[in-house]
PDB file of C-alpha atoms in Angstrom:
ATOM      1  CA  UNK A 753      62.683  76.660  78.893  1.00 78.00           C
ATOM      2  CA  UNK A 754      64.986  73.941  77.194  1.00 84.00           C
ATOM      3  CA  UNK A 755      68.054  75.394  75.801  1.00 87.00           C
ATOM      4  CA  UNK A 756      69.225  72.049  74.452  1.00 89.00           C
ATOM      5  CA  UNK A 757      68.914  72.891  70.549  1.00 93.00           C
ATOM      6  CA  UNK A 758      71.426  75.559  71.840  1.00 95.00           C
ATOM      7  CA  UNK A 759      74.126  72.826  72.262  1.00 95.00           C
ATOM      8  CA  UNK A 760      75.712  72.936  69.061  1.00 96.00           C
ATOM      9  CA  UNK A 761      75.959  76.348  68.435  1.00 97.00           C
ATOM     10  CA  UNK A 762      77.308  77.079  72.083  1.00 97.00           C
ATOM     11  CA  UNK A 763      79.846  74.381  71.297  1.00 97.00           C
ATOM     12  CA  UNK A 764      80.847  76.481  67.820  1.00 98.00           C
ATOM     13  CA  UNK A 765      81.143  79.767  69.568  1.00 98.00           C
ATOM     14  CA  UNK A 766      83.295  77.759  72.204  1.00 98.00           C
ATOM     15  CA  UNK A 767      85.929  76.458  69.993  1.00 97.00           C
ATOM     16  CA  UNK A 768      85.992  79.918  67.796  1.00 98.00           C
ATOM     17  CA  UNK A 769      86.709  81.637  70.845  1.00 98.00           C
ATOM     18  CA  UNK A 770      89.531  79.339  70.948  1.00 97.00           C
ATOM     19  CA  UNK A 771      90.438  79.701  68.068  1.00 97.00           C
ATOM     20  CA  UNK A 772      90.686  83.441  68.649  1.00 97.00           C
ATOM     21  CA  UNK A 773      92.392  82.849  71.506  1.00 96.00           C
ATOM     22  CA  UNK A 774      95.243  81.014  70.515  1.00 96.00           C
ATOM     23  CA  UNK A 775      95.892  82.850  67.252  1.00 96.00           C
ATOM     24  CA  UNK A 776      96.154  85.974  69.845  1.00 95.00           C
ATOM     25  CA  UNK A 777      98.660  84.082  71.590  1.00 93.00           C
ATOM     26  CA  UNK A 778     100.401  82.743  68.878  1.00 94.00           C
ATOM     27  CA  UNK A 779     101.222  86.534  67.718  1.00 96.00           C
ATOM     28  CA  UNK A 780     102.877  87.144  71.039  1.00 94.00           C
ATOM     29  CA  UNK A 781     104.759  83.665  71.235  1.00 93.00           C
ATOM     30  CA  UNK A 782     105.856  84.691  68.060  1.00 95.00           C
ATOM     31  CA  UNK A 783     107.248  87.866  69.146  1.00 95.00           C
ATOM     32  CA  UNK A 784     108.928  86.867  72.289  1.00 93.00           C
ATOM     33  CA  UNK A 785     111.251  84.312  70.187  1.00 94.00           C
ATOM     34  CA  UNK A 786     111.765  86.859  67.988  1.00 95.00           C
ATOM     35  CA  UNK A 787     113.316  89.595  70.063  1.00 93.00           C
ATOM     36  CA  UNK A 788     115.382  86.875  71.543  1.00 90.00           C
ATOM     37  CA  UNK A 789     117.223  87.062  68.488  1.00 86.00           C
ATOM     38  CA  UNK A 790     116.509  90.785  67.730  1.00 89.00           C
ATOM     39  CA  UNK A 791     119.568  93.509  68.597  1.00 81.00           C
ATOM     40  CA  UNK A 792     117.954  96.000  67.112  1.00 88.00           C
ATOM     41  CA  UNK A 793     116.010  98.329  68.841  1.00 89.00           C
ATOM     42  CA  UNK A 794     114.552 100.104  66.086  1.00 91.00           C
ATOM     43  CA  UNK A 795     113.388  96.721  64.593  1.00 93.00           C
ATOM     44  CA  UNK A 796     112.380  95.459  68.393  1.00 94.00           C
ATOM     45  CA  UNK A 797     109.933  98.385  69.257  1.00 93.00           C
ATOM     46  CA  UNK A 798     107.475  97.642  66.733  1.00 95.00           C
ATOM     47  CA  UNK A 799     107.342  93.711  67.618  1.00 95.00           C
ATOM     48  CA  UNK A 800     106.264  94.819  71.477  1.00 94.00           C
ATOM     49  CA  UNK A 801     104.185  96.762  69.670  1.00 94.00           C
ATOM     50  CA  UNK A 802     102.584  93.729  67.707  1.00 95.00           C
ATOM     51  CA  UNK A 803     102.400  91.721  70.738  1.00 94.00           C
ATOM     52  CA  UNK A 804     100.296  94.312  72.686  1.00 92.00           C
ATOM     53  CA  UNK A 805      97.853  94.646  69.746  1.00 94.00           C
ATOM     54  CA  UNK A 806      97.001  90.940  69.512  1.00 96.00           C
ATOM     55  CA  UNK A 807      95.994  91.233  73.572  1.00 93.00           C
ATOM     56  CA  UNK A 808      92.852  92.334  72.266  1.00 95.00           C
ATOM     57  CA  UNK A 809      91.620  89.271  70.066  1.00 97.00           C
ATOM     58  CA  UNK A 810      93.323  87.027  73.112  1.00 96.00           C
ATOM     59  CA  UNK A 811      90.868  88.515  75.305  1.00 96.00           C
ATOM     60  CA  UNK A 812      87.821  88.869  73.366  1.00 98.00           C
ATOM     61  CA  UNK A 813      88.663  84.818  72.314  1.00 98.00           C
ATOM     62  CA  UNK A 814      88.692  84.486  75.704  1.00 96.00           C
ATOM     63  CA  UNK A 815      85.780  86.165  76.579  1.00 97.00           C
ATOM     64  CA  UNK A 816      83.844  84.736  74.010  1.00 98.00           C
ATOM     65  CA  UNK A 817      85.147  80.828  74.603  1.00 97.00           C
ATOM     66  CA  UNK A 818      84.558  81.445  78.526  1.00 97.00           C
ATOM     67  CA  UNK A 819      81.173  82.134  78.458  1.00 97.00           C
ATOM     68  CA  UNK A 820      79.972  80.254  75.600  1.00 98.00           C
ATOM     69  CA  UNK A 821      81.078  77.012  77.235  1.00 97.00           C
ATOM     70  CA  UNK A 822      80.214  78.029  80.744  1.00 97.00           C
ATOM     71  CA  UNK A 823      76.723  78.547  78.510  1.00 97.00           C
ATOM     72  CA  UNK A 824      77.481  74.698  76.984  1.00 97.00           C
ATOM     73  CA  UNK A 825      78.417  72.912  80.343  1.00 96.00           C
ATOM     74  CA  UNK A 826      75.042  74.079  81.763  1.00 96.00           C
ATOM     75  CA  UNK A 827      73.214  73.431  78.470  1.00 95.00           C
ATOM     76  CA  UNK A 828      74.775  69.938  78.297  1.00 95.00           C
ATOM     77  CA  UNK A 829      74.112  69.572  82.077  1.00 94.00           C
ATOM     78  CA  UNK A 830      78.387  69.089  82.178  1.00 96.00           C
ATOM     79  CA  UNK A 831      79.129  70.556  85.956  1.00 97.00           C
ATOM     80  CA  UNK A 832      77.739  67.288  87.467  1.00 97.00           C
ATOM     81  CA  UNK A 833      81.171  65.629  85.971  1.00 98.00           C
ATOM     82  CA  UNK A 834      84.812  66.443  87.159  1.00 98.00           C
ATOM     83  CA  UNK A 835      86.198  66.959  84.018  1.00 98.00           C
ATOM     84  CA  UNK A 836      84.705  70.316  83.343  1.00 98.00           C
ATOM     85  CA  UNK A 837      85.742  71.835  86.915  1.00 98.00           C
ATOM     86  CA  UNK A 838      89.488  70.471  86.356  1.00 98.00           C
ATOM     87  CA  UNK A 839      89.198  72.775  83.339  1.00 97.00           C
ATOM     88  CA  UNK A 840      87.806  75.284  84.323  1.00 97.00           C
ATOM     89  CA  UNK A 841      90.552  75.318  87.616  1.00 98.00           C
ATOM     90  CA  UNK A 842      93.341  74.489  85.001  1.00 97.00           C
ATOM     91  CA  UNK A 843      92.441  77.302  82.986  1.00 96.00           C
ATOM     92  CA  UNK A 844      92.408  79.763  86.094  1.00 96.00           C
ATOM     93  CA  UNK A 845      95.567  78.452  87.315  1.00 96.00           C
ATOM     94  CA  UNK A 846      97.336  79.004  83.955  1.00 95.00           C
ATOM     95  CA  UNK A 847      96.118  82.353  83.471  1.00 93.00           C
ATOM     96  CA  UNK A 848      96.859  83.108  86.654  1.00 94.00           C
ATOM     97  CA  UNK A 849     100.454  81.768  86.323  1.00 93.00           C
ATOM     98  CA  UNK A 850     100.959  83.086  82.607  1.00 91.00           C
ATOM     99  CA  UNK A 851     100.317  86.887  83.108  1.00 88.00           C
ATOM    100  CA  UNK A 852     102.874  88.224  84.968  1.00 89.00           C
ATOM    101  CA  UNK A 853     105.087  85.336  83.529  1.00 88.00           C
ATOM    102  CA  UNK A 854     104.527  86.909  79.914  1.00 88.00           C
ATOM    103  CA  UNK A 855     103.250  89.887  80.952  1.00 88.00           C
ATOM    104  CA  UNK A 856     105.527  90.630  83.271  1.00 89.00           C
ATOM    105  CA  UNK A 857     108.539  90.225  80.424  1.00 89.00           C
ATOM    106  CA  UNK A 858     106.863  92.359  78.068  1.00 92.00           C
ATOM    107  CA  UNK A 859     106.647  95.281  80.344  1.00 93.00           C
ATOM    108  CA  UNK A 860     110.250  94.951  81.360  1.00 92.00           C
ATOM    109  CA  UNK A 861     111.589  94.516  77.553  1.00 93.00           C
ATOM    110  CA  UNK A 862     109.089  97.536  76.468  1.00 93.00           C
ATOM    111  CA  UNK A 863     110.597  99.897  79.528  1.00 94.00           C
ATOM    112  CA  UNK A 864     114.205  98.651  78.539  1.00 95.00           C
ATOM    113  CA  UNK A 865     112.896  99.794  75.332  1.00 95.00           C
ATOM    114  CA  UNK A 866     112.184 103.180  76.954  1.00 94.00           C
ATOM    115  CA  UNK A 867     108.708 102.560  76.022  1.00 93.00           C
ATOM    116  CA  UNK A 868     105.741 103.393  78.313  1.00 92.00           C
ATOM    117  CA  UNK A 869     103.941 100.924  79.702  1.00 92.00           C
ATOM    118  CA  UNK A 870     100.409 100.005  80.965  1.00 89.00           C
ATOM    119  CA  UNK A 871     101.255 100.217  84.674  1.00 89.00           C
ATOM    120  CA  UNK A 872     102.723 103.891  84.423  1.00 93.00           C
ATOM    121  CA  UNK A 873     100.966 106.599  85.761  1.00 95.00           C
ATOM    122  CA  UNK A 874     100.232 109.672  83.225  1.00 93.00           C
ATOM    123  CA  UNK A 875     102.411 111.893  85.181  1.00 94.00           C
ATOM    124  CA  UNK A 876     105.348 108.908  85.600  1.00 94.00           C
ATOM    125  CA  UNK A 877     108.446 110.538  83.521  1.00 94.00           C
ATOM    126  CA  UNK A 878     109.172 108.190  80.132  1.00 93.00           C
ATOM    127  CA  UNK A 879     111.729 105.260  81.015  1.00 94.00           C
ATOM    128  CA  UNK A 880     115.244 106.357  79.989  1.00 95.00           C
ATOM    129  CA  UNK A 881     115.906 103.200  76.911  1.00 95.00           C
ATOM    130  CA  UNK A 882     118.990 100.938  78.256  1.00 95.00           C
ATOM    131  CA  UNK A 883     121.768 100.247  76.974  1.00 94.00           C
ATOM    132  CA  UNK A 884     121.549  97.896  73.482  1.00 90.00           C
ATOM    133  CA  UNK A 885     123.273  94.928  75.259  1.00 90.00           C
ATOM    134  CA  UNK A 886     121.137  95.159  78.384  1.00 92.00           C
ATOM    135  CA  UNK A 887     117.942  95.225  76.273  1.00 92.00           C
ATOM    136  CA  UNK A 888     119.209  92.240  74.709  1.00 89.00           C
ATOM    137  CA  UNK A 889     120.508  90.119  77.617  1.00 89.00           C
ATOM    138  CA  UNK A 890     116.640  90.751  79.121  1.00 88.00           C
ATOM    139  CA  UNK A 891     115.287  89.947  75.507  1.00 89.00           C
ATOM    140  CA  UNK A 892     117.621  86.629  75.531  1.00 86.00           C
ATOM    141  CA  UNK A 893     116.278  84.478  78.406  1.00 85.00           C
ATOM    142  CA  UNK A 894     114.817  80.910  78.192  1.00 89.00           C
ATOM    143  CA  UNK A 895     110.995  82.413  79.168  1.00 87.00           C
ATOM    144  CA  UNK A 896     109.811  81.644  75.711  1.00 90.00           C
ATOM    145  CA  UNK A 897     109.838  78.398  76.128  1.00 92.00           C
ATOM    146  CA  UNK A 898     108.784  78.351  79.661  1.00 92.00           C
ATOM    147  CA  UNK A 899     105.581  80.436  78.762  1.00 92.00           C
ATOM    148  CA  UNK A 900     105.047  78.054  75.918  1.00 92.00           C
ATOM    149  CA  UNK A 901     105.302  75.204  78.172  1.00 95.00           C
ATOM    150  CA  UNK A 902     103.327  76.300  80.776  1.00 94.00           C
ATOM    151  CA  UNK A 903     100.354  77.961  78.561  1.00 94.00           C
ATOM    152  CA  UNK A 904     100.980  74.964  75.870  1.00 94.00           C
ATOM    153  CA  UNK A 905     100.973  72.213  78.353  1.00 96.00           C
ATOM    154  CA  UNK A 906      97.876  74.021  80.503  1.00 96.00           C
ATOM    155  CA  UNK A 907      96.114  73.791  76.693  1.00 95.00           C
ATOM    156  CA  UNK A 908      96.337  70.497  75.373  1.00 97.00           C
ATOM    157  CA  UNK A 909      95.523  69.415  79.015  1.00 98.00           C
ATOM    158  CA  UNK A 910      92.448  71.267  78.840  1.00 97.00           C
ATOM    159  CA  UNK A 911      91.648  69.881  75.009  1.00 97.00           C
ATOM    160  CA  UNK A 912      92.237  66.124  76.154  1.00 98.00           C
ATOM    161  CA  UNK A 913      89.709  66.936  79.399  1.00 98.00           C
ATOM    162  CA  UNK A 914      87.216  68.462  77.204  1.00 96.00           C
ATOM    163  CA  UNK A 915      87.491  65.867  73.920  1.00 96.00           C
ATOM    164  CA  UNK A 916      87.134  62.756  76.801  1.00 97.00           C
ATOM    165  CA  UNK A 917      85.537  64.066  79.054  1.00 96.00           C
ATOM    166  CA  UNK A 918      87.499  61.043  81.271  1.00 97.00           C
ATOM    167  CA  UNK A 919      85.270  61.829  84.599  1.00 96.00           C
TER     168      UNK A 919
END
């Protein structure tokens, strides 16, 4: 069966996924520059808060832009080209690099927080909060901009492969 007519609608759920994908990200690059400035802890706990609630449009963008170009590469006969494989490796890599990178801060501002996190067990005690200036000294660092880089830079990398499609 030819799936070709396919292409152009594969190619629309593959960019809304994206879309999806980065607007979840953008709520939790938002956040992490924002408790960098943030002393307040009342104000602080609902911005982890935000953060953890966009995770699930980031994943279902990602979902949804993974397999619908997956679905487009073989539609558009694609994996015979290096371009799409660099992507799809770049994308791994990143992801791979990114979660306990941004992840990883999260968890440690939301138990500095005192704030349960995903990892606990359900019969772990609640993490006693830290001191204000300790939350904010872990809230301070320079990993904004290092996420951003790395997930940024792994992103328009992948755009330029994908718009060029240079081999």
């Amino acid at each position: 069966m030819d799936f070709t007519a396919l292409q152009p609608w594969l190619k629309f759920l593959h960019v809304a996924g994206a879309f999806l994908f980065v607007a979840g990200h953008g709520v939790s690059m938002f956040v992490a520059f924002r408790l960098r400035g943030e002393g307040d802890r009342a104000r602080m706990l609902p911005l982890v808060d935000l953060s953890a609630s966009s995770l699930a449009v980031t994943f279902g963008g990602l979902l949804v832009m993974f397999f619908s170009g997956i679905a487009a590469g073989i539609t558009g006969s694609y994996f015979g080209q290096g371009w799409i494989w660099v992507s799809l490796a770049l994308l791994v890599v990143v992801a791979t690099v990114m979660t306990p990178l941004a992840g990883g801060h999260f968890t440690r501002v939301r138990r500095a927080l005192g704030q349960r996190t995903r990892d606990m067990k359900p019969n772990d005690p609640d993490p006693a909060p830290l001191p204000a200036e300790e939350v904010a000294a872990l809230a301070a660092g320079r990993w904004p901009e290092v996420t951003a880089l790395v997930g940024g830079g792994g992103f328009v990398v992948i755009l330029w492969l994908m718009m060029f499609k240079p081999f």
